[in-house]
mmCIF file of C-alpha atoms in Angstrom:
data_model
loop_
_atom_site.group_PDB
_atom_site.id
_atom_site.type_symbol
_atom_site.label_atom_id
_atom_site.label_comp_id
_atom_site.label_asym_id
_atom_site.label_seq_id
_atom_site.Cartn_x
_atom_site.Cartn_y
_atom_site.Cartn_z
ATOM 1 C CA MET A 1461 -246.448 -79.630 8.823
ATOM 2 C CA VAL A 1462 -245.191 -76.582 9.458
ATOM 3 C CA PRO A 1463 -247.106 -73.639 10.108
ATOM 4 C CA ALA A 1464 -245.989 -70.328 8.406
ATOM 5 C CA ALA A 1465 -245.676 -68.554 11.373
ATOM 6 C CA LEU A 1466 -242.392 -71.391 11.207
ATOM 7 C CA ALA A 1467 -241.099 -70.633 8.456
ATOM 8 C CA GLY A 1468 -237.379 -68.628 8.230
ATOM 9 C CA LEU A 1469 -236.753 -70.156 11.152
ATOM 10 C CA ARG A 1470 -233.500 -72.383 12.340
ATOM 11 C CA ALA A 1471 -234.424 -75.470 12.104
ATOM 12 C CA ASP A 1472 -233.418 -77.065 16.167
ATOM 13 C CA LEU A 1473 -235.676 -73.575 16.946
ATOM 14 C CA ALA A 1474 -238.612 -74.044 15.032
ATOM 15 C CA LEU A 1475 -238.939 -78.670 16.324
ATOM 16 C CA ALA A 1476 -239.276 -76.966 19.791
ATOM 17 C CA LYS A 1477 -242.015 -75.263 18.915
ATOM 18 C CA LEU A 1478 -243.403 -77.939 16.832
ATOM 19 C CA PHE A 1479 -243.249 -80.786 19.093
ATOM 20 C CA PRO A 1480 -242.760 -79.006 22.961
ATOM 21 C CA GLN A 1481 -243.384 -82.647 24.528
ATOM 22 C CA TYR A 1482 -240.309 -82.670 23.974
ATOM 23 C CA SER A 1483 -236.877 -81.288 25.538
ATOM 24 C CA ARG A 1484 -234.453 -79.937 23.587
ATOM 25 C CA SER A 1485 -231.267 -81.453 24.194
ATOM 26 C CA ARG A 1486 -233.446 -84.665 23.378
ATOM 27 C CA LEU A 1487 -234.299 -83.110 19.769
ATOM 28 C CA GLN A 1488 -230.818 -82.500 19.467
ATOM 29 C CA VAL A 1489 -229.300 -85.081 19.917
ATOM 30 C CA TRP A 1490 -232.226 -86.944 17.200
ATOM 31 C CA LEU A 1491 -231.029 -83.914 15.072
ATOM 32 C CA LYS A 1492 -227.689 -85.597 14.884
ATOM 33 C CA ALA A 1493 -228.619 -89.223 14.488
ATOM 34 C CA GLY A 1494 -230.129 -87.825 11.210
ATOM 35 C CA LEU A 1495 -233.519 -88.968 13.047
ATOM 36 C CA ILE A 1496 -236.021 -85.922 11.420
ATOM 37 C CA ARG A 1497 -236.221 -85.320 8.459
ATOM 38 C CA ALA A 1498 -237.975 -83.631 6.596
ATOM 39 C CA ARG A 1499 -240.455 -83.807 3.166
ATOM 40 C CA ARG A 1500 -242.366 -80.991 0.922
ATOM 41 C CA GLY A 1501 -243.721 -82.930 -2.566
ATOM 42 C CA GLU A 1502 -242.207 -85.825 -3.072
ATOM 43 C CA ASP A 1503 -238.419 -84.181 -1.825
ATOM 44 C CA THR A 1504 -237.595 -85.986 1.872
ATOM 45 C CA VAL A 1505 -234.321 -84.384 3.568
ATOM 46 C CA VAL A 1506 -232.369 -85.354 6.523
ATOM 47 C CA VAL A 1507 -232.849 -81.734 9.187
ATOM 48 C CA GLU A 1508 -229.847 -81.081 10.522
ATOM 49 C CA ARG A 1509 -229.458 -78.109 13.643
ATOM 50 C CA GLY A 1510 -229.259 -75.028 10.277
ATOM 51 C CA THR A 1511 -231.676 -75.748 8.146
ATOM 52 C CA GLU A 1512 -234.711 -73.122 7.094
ATOM 53 C CA PHE A 1513 -238.099 -74.600 6.911
ATOM 54 C CA LEU A 1514 -239.909 -73.361 3.943
ATOM 55 C CA GLY A 1515 -243.512 -73.786 5.615
ATOM 56 C CA GLY A 1516 -246.255 -76.558 4.497
ATOM 57 C CA GLU A 1517 -243.005 -79.445 5.363
ATOM 58 C CA GLN A 1518 -244.506 -82.815 7.034
ATOM 59 C CA VAL A 1519 -241.293 -83.602 9.455
ATOM 60 C CA GLU A 1520 -240.578 -86.871 10.423
ATOM 61 C CA LEU A 1521 -239.776 -87.999 13.698
ATOM 62 C CA SER A 1522 -237.926 -91.918 13.602
ATOM 63 C CA PRO A 1523 -236.452 -91.509 17.610
ATOM 64 C CA PRO A 1524 -235.470 -94.487 18.735
ATOM 65 C CA PRO A 1525 -237.417 -96.341 20.910
ATOM 66 C CA ALA A 1526 -237.496 -97.346 25.604
ATOM 67 C CA VAL A 1527 -239.054 -97.984 27.988
ATOM 68 C CA ASP A 1528 -238.436 -95.456 30.695
ATOM 69 C CA ALA A 1529 -238.210 -97.960 33.175
ATOM 70 C CA GLU A 1530 -238.741 -95.095 35.793
ATOM 71 C CA GLY A 1531 -241.062 -92.981 35.106
ATOM 72 C CA PRO A 1532 -244.598 -92.589 37.560
ATOM 73 C CA PRO A 1533 -245.913 -95.723 38.592
ATOM 74 C CA ALA A 1534 -249.374 -96.739 37.054
ATOM 75 C CA GLN A 1535 -252.144 -96.681 39.420
ATOM 76 C CA ARG A 1536 -255.461 -97.624 39.121
ATOM 77 C CA LEU A 1537 -257.662 -94.749 39.263
ATOM 78 C CA PRO A 1538 -261.814 -93.559 37.950
ATOM 79 C CA LEU A 1539 -261.346 -92.156 34.886
ATOM 80 C CA ALA A 1540 -264.129 -90.966 32.783
ATOM 81 C CA ILE A 1541 -263.382 -91.187 29.837
ATOM 82 C CA VAL A 1542 -265.805 -90.314 26.800
ATOM 83 C CA PHE A 1543 -263.963 -91.034 23.426
ATOM 84 C CA GLU A 1544 -261.056 -93.352 22.342
ATOM 85 C CA ASP A 1545 -259.232 -94.936 19.400
ATOM 86 C CA ARG A 1546 -256.020 -95.927 18.622
ATOM 87 C CA GLU A 1547 -254.944 -92.746 18.475
ATOM 88 C CA LEU A 1548 -257.087 -90.872 21.323
ATOM 89 C CA ILE A 1549 -258.539 -90.328 24.245
ATOM 90 C CA VAL A 1550 -260.346 -87.943 25.248
ATOM 91 C CA LEU A 1551 -261.359 -87.405 29.180
ATOM 92 C CA ASN A 1552 -263.301 -85.564 31.317
ATOM 93 C CA LYS A 1553 -261.214 -84.422 34.011
ATOM 94 C CA PRO A 1554 -262.742 -84.258 37.253
ATOM 95 C CA ALA A 1555 -261.571 -81.037 39.723
ATOM 96 C CA GLY A 1556 -258.410 -82.294 42.173
ATOM 97 C CA LEU A 1557 -257.205 -84.402 40.313
ATOM 98 C CA ILE A 1558 -253.400 -83.092 39.100
ATOM 99 C CA VAL A 1559 -252.376 -83.796 35.586
ATOM 100 C CA HIS A 1560 -248.702 -84.465 36.091
ATOM 101 C CA PRO A 1561 -246.657 -85.727 39.123
ATOM 102 C CA GLY A 1562 -244.491 -83.225 40.134
ATOM 103 C CA ALA A 1563 -242.681 -82.001 43.572
ATOM 104 C CA GLY A 1564 -245.422 -82.600 47.013
ATOM 105 C CA ASN A 1565 -247.511 -84.863 44.745
ATOM 106 C CA PRO A 1566 -245.226 -87.791 43.134
ATOM 107 C CA ASP A 1567 -248.190 -89.899 42.110
ATOM 108 C CA ARG A 1568 -252.267 -90.538 42.382
ATOM 109 C CA THR A 1569 -252.441 -88.241 39.209
ATOM 110 C CA LEU A 1570 -253.844 -88.649 36.078
ATOM 111 C CA MET A 1571 -250.483 -89.910 34.806
ATOM 112 C CA ASN A 1572 -250.419 -92.261 37.546
ATOM 113 C CA ALA A 1573 -254.189 -93.645 35.940
ATOM 114 C CA LEU A 1574 -253.296 -93.114 32.058
ATOM 115 C CA LEU A 1575 -250.256 -95.746 32.352
ATOM 116 C CA ALA A 1576 -252.794 -98.196 34.031
ATOM 117 C CA HIS A 1577 -255.579 -98.348 31.899
ATOM 118 C CA SER A 1578 -252.602 -98.144 28.639
ATOM 119 C CA PRO A 1579 -249.731 -99.689 29.461
ATOM 120 C CA ALA A 1580 -248.698 -98.877 25.922
ATOM 121 C CA LEU A 1581 -248.241 -95.202 26.737
ATOM 122 C CA ARG A 1582 -245.104 -95.608 28.612
ATOM 123 C CA HIS A 1583 -242.922 -95.018 25.136
ATOM 124 C CA VAL A 1584 -245.259 -91.989 24.653
ATOM 125 C CA PRO A 1585 -243.434 -88.759 26.046
ATOM 126 C CA ARG A 1586 -245.560 -87.154 29.450
ATOM 127 C CA ALA A 1587 -247.269 -90.304 28.651
ATOM 128 C CA GLY A 1588 -249.277 -89.019 25.542
ATOM 129 C CA ILE A 1589 -250.678 -85.742 27.621
ATOM 130 C CA VAL A 1590 -249.876 -82.713 24.981
ATOM 131 C CA HIS A 1591 -251.785 -79.944 27.158
ATOM 132 C CA ARG A 1592 -253.099 -79.710 30.594
ATOM 133 C CA LEU A 1593 -255.263 -78.740 33.578
ATOM 134 C CA ASP A 1594 -255.046 -77.234 36.054
ATOM 135 C CA LYS A 1595 -255.172 -79.377 39.321
ATOM 136 C CA ASP A 1596 -259.426 -77.973 40.208
ATOM 137 C CA THR A 1597 -260.040 -77.196 36.938
ATOM 138 C CA SER A 1598 -262.118 -79.996 35.543
ATOM 139 C CA GLY A 1599 -263.123 -80.774 31.625
ATOM 140 C CA LEU A 1600 -261.883 -82.108 28.871
ATOM 141 C CA LEU A 1601 -258.251 -83.010 28.065
ATOM 142 C CA VAL A 1602 -257.264 -84.895 24.925
ATOM 143 C CA VAL A 1603 -254.584 -87.902 25.093
ATOM 144 C CA ALA A 1604 -252.433 -88.701 22.187
ATOM 145 C CA LYS A 1605 -251.576 -93.138 22.507
ATOM 146 C CA ASN A 1606 -248.630 -92.825 19.984
ATOM 147 C CA LEU A 1607 -245.741 -90.816 18.931
ATOM 148 C CA ILE A 1608 -247.341 -90.037 15.271
ATOM 149 C CA ALA A 1609 -250.722 -88.589 16.445
ATOM 150 C CA GLN A 1610 -249.459 -87.401 19.775
ATOM 151 C CA THR A 1611 -246.240 -85.294 16.577
ATOM 152 C CA HIS A 1612 -249.922 -84.063 14.937
ATOM 153 C CA LEU A 1613 -251.611 -82.765 18.314
ATOM 154 C CA ALA A 1614 -248.678 -81.291 19.286
ATOM 155 C CA ALA A 1615 -248.460 -79.540 15.258
ATOM 156 C CA GLN A 1616 -252.281 -78.294 15.554
ATOM 157 C CA LEU A 1617 -251.029 -76.607 19.108
ATOM 158 C CA ALA A 1618 -248.333 -74.793 17.100
ATOM 159 C CA GLU A 1619 -250.684 -72.934 15.122
ATOM 160 C CA ARG A 1620 -253.892 -72.426 16.695
ATOM 161 C CA SER A 1621 -256.326 -74.275 15.580
ATOM 162 C CA VAL A 1622 -257.105 -76.903 18.752
ATOM 163 C CA LYS A 1623 -260.717 -75.268 19.633
ATOM 164 C CA ARG A 1624 -261.163 -75.313 23.570
ATOM 165 C CA THR A 1625 -263.859 -74.352 25.054
ATOM 166 C CA TYR A 1626 -264.451 -73.522 28.966
ATOM 167 C CA LEU A 1627 -266.881 -72.075 31.577
ATOM 168 C CA ALA A 1628 -266.547 -69.846 34.479
ATOM 169 C CA LEU A 1629 -268.827 -67.819 36.931
ATOM 170 C CA VAL A 1630 -266.837 -64.911 37.398
ATOM 171 C CA HIS A 1631 -267.979 -61.704 39.691
ATOM 172 C CA GLY A 1632 -269.667 -58.537 39.171
ATOM 173 C CA GLU A 1633 -271.092 -58.098 35.634
ATOM 174 C CA PRO A 1634 -268.636 -58.034 33.397
ATOM 175 C CA PRO A 1635 -268.890 -56.347 29.681
ATOM 176 C CA GLU A 1636 -271.586 -58.913 27.339
ATOM 177 C CA HIS A 1637 -268.601 -59.475 24.736
ATOM 178 C CA GLY A 1638 -265.587 -59.027 24.369
ATOM 179 C CA MET A 1639 -261.412 -59.943 22.991
ATOM 180 C CA ILE A 1640 -258.413 -60.150 26.127
ATOM 181 C CA ASP A 1641 -254.706 -59.281 24.750
ATOM 182 C CA ALA A 1642 -252.371 -59.674 27.508
ATOM 183 C CA PRO A 1643 -249.766 -61.178 27.469
ATOM 184 C CA VAL A 1644 -248.882 -63.136 30.537
ATOM 185 C CA GLY A 1645 -245.759 -64.685 32.094
ATOM 186 C CA ARG A 1646 -243.935 -65.656 35.495
ATOM 187 C CA ASP A 1647 -245.375 -63.203 37.634
ATOM 188 C CA THR A 1648 -241.681 -61.539 39.568
ATOM 189 C CA ARG A 1649 -242.587 -61.340 42.773
ATOM 190 C CA MET A 1650 -243.902 -65.025 42.927
ATOM 191 C CA ARG A 1651 -243.072 -67.463 41.529
ATOM 192 C CA THR A 1652 -245.508 -69.358 41.174
ATOM 193 C CA ARG A 1653 -247.802 -67.092 39.709
ATOM 194 C CA MET A 1654 -248.873 -65.859 36.286
ATOM 195 C CA THR A 1655 -249.336 -61.968 35.689
ATOM 196 C CA VAL A 1656 -250.196 -60.459 32.228
ATOM 197 C CA THR A 1657 -246.839 -58.224 31.931
ATOM 198 C CA ASN A 1658 -245.101 -57.014 28.932
ATOM 199 C CA ARG A 1659 -242.496 -58.823 29.078
ATOM 200 C CA GLY A 1660 -244.731 -62.029 28.922
ATOM 201 C CA LYS A 1661 -245.960 -64.347 25.810
ATOM 202 C CA GLU A 1662 -248.901 -63.846 23.297
ATOM 203 C CA ALA A 1663 -252.374 -64.293 25.401
ATOM 204 C CA ARG A 1664 -255.698 -63.620 23.924
ATOM 205 C CA THR A 1665 -259.131 -64.741 26.026
ATOM 206 C CA ASP A 1666 -261.841 -64.479 23.730
ATOM 207 C CA TYR A 1667 -265.298 -64.023 25.889
ATOM 208 C CA ARG A 1668 -269.472 -63.630 26.374
ATOM 209 C CA VAL A 1669 -271.868 -62.836 28.882
ATOM 210 C CA LEU A 1670 -273.985 -66.312 28.576
ATOM 211 C CA GLU A 1671 -275.943 -65.468 31.952
ATOM 212 C CA ARG A 1672 -276.100 -62.758 34.872
ATOM 213 C CA PHE A 1673 -276.773 -62.785 37.793
ATOM 214 C CA GLY A 1674 -276.583 -59.424 39.684
ATOM 215 C CA LYS A 1675 -272.820 -59.912 41.734
ATOM 216 C CA ALA A 1676 -272.031 -62.925 38.389
ATOM 217 C CA ALA A 1677 -272.107 -64.308 36.001
ATOM 218 C CA LEU A 1678 -271.636 -67.447 33.424
ATOM 219 C CA VAL A 1679 -269.053 -66.129 30.913
ATOM 220 C CA GLU A 1680 -267.489 -68.712 27.726
ATOM 221 C CA CYS A 1681 -263.968 -68.122 27.446
ATOM 222 C CA ARG A 1682 -262.460 -69.487 23.963
ATOM 223 C CA LEU A 1683 -259.063 -69.923 24.080
ATOM 224 C CA GLN A 1684 -256.951 -67.934 20.511
ATOM 225 C CA THR A 1685 -253.615 -69.242 23.365
ATOM 226 C CA GLY A 1686 -252.628 -70.745 25.848
ATOM 227 C CA ARG A 1687 -250.790 -69.068 28.271
ATOM 228 C CA THR A 1688 -250.790 -71.170 31.995
ATOM 229 C CA HIS A 1689 -253.355 -70.265 34.179
ATOM 230 C CA GLN A 1690 -254.547 -67.585 31.310
ATOM 231 C CA ILE A 1691 -258.513 -67.226 31.143
ATOM 232 C CA ARG A 1692 -257.214 -66.442 35.095
ATOM 233 C CA VAL A 1693 -255.019 -64.504 35.027
ATOM 234 C CA HIS A 1694 -257.502 -62.696 31.936
ATOM 235 C CA LEU A 1695 -260.357 -62.552 34.172
ATOM 236 C CA GLN A 1696 -258.597 -61.169 37.253
ATOM 237 C CA HIS A 1697 -256.651 -58.931 34.947
ATOM 238 C CA ILE A 1698 -260.549 -56.678 33.584
ATOM 239 C CA LYS A 1699 -261.426 -56.806 36.979
ATOM 240 C CA HIS A 1700 -264.073 -60.222 37.035
ATOM 241 C CA PRO A 1701 -262.091 -63.114 38.792
ATOM 242 C CA VAL A 1702 -262.905 -66.851 38.744
ATOM 243 C CA LEU A 1703 -265.682 -67.566 41.518
ATOM 244 C CA GLY A 1704 -263.729 -69.389 43.773
ATOM 245 C CA ASP A 1705 -260.085 -68.519 42.963
ATOM 246 C CA PRO A 1706 -257.817 -68.900 45.835
ATOM 247 C CA VAL A 1707 -254.888 -67.459 43.604
ATOM 248 C CA TYR A 1708 -256.229 -64.980 41.516
ATOM 249 C CA ASN A 1709 -259.455 -63.357 43.293
ATOM 250 C CA ARG A 1710 -258.454 -59.093 43.515
ATOM 251 C CA GLY A 1711 -261.558 -58.364 42.657
ATOM 252 C CA ALA A 1712 -263.297 -60.338 44.255
ATOM 253 C CA ARG A 1713 -266.767 -59.531 46.327
ATOM 254 C CA ARG A 1714 -267.354 -61.316 49.872
ATOM 255 C CA GLY A 1715 -270.712 -63.600 50.069
ATOM 256 C CA LEU A 1716 -269.708 -65.194 47.038
ATOM 257 C CA GLU A 1717 -267.674 -68.517 47.748
ATOM 258 C CA PHE A 1718 -266.707 -72.032 46.164
ATOM 259 C CA PRO A 1719 -264.044 -73.896 47.226
ATOM 260 C CA ARG A 1720 -262.559 -73.952 44.177
ATOM 261 C CA GLN A 1721 -261.758 -72.044 41.153
ATOM 262 C CA ALA A 1722 -265.685 -71.954 39.053
ATOM 263 C CA LEU A 1723 -263.869 -72.949 35.453
ATOM 264 C CA HIS A 1724 -264.517 -76.557 33.122
ATOM 265 C CA ALA A 1725 -263.183 -76.983 29.688
ATOM 266 C CA ALA A 1726 -266.119 -77.507 28.394
ATOM 267 C CA GLU A 1727 -266.273 -77.920 24.888
ATOM 268 C CA LEU A 1728 -262.698 -79.507 22.422
ATOM 269 C CA GLU A 1729 -262.503 -79.635 18.845
ATOM 270 C CA LEU A 1730 -259.843 -80.801 17.070
ATOM 271 C CA LEU A 1731 -258.550 -82.819 13.481
ATOM 272 C CA HIS A 1732 -258.296 -86.284 14.044
ATOM 273 C CA PRO A 1733 -254.577 -87.389 13.831
ATOM 274 C CA THR A 1734 -255.761 -90.049 11.361
ATOM 275 C CA THR A 1735 -258.388 -88.993 9.413
ATOM 276 C CA GLY A 1736 -258.163 -85.152 9.161
ATOM 277 C CA LYS A 1737 -261.823 -84.951 10.176
ATOM 278 C CA ALA A 1738 -262.498 -82.468 12.335
ATOM 279 C CA LYS A 1739 -263.788 -83.956 15.883
ATOM 280 C CA ARG A 1740 -266.027 -82.766 18.826
ATOM 281 C CA TRP A 1741 -266.846 -82.675 22.096
ATOM 282 C CA LYS A 1742 -268.672 -81.291 24.617
ATOM 283 C CA ALA A 1743 -268.782 -82.390 28.598
ATOM 284 C CA PRO A 1744 -272.030 -80.732 30.615
ATOM 285 C CA LEU A 1745 -271.111 -79.207 34.051
ATOM 286 C CA PRO A 1746 -269.801 -80.454 36.785
ATOM 287 C CA ALA A 1747 -272.127 -80.941 40.088
ATOM 288 C CA ASP A 1748 -271.101 -78.394 42.416
ATOM 289 C CA MET A 1749 -270.923 -76.223 39.528
ATOM 290 C CA LYS A 1750 -274.401 -76.904 38.656
ATOM 291 C CA LYS A 1751 -275.234 -77.269 42.401
ATOM 292 C CA LEU A 1752 -273.356 -73.129 42.289
ATOM 293 C CA LEU A 1753 -275.744 -71.633 39.943
ATOM 294 C CA ALA A 1754 -278.541 -73.355 40.497
ATOM 295 C CA ALA A 1755 -278.869 -70.968 43.384
ATOM 296 C CA LEU A 1756 -277.328 -67.686 41.849
ATOM 297 C CA ARG A 1757 -279.901 -68.271 40.053
ATOM 298 C CA ARG A 1758 -282.655 -68.463 42.737
ATOM 299 C CA ALA A 1759 -280.623 -65.601 44.162
ATOM 300 C CA GLY A 1760 -280.573 -63.557 41.785
ATOM 301 C CA LYS A 1761 -284.626 -64.238 40.840
ATOM 302 C CA SER A 1762 -285.033 -63.656 44.893
ATOM 303 C CA ALA A 1763 -283.643 -60.309 44.993
ATOM 304 C CA ALA A 1764 -286.033 -59.391 41.573
#
């Protein structure tokens, strides 16, 4: 469904936001071929490039079937599947697993493992992956098993109705709770980094402290937006970076070490694309973060 925020936008611009899993060039080809329709009430029209959405339309894609024979190879890798049905796979990604193949990491990624687990995902763009986690962030990630489910999930992400909750161990003593409202964009001095910048896109993170250890704290973060590295950038911005973060570590204290960023996607809530019912999943802290948490608690008690 087209959200009200996209009302008045030209179709090609709105579709790029509704279906980020497809390239703009591919959407343009489908527009020209008349493969995209919009339904509002009982009226259905073929969407053209200059069509302006009113908001509330149901957008239907009829892309031609295609198999990416030259895509990433299927590789059998362990997958911690939390939930699976005909529409979705929800899995608990371990730290260290890269989501997509890329430069320097051509295989042994989550995408390769998904193609081995469910070969039909080769018919779905990006093997059904609609959002990602950084390599060294653990936790919940949802995968769409078909185009219809992928379209529904992409629309929910665009509408910001998917609820994602993270747990982070951070340096210092942050305020009890707050909302970090600071735009995030590419760092012009180092293109592999993100930073808070007026040139960036709006980004908001709600947080609250769950437990304090004097020199560190356990923090719950809820994403209102989903920018690259958002939580890591925002927590550094308020001078309480994530423990172990090798990139966003200004304000980190010596003596607190961890081999990766101590960040875990703990809860995920969304509407099931077929039933429309709210579904919620939780993933417990992984063993390495549990061990770190226990050590911080012991150190806190001994200091007291």
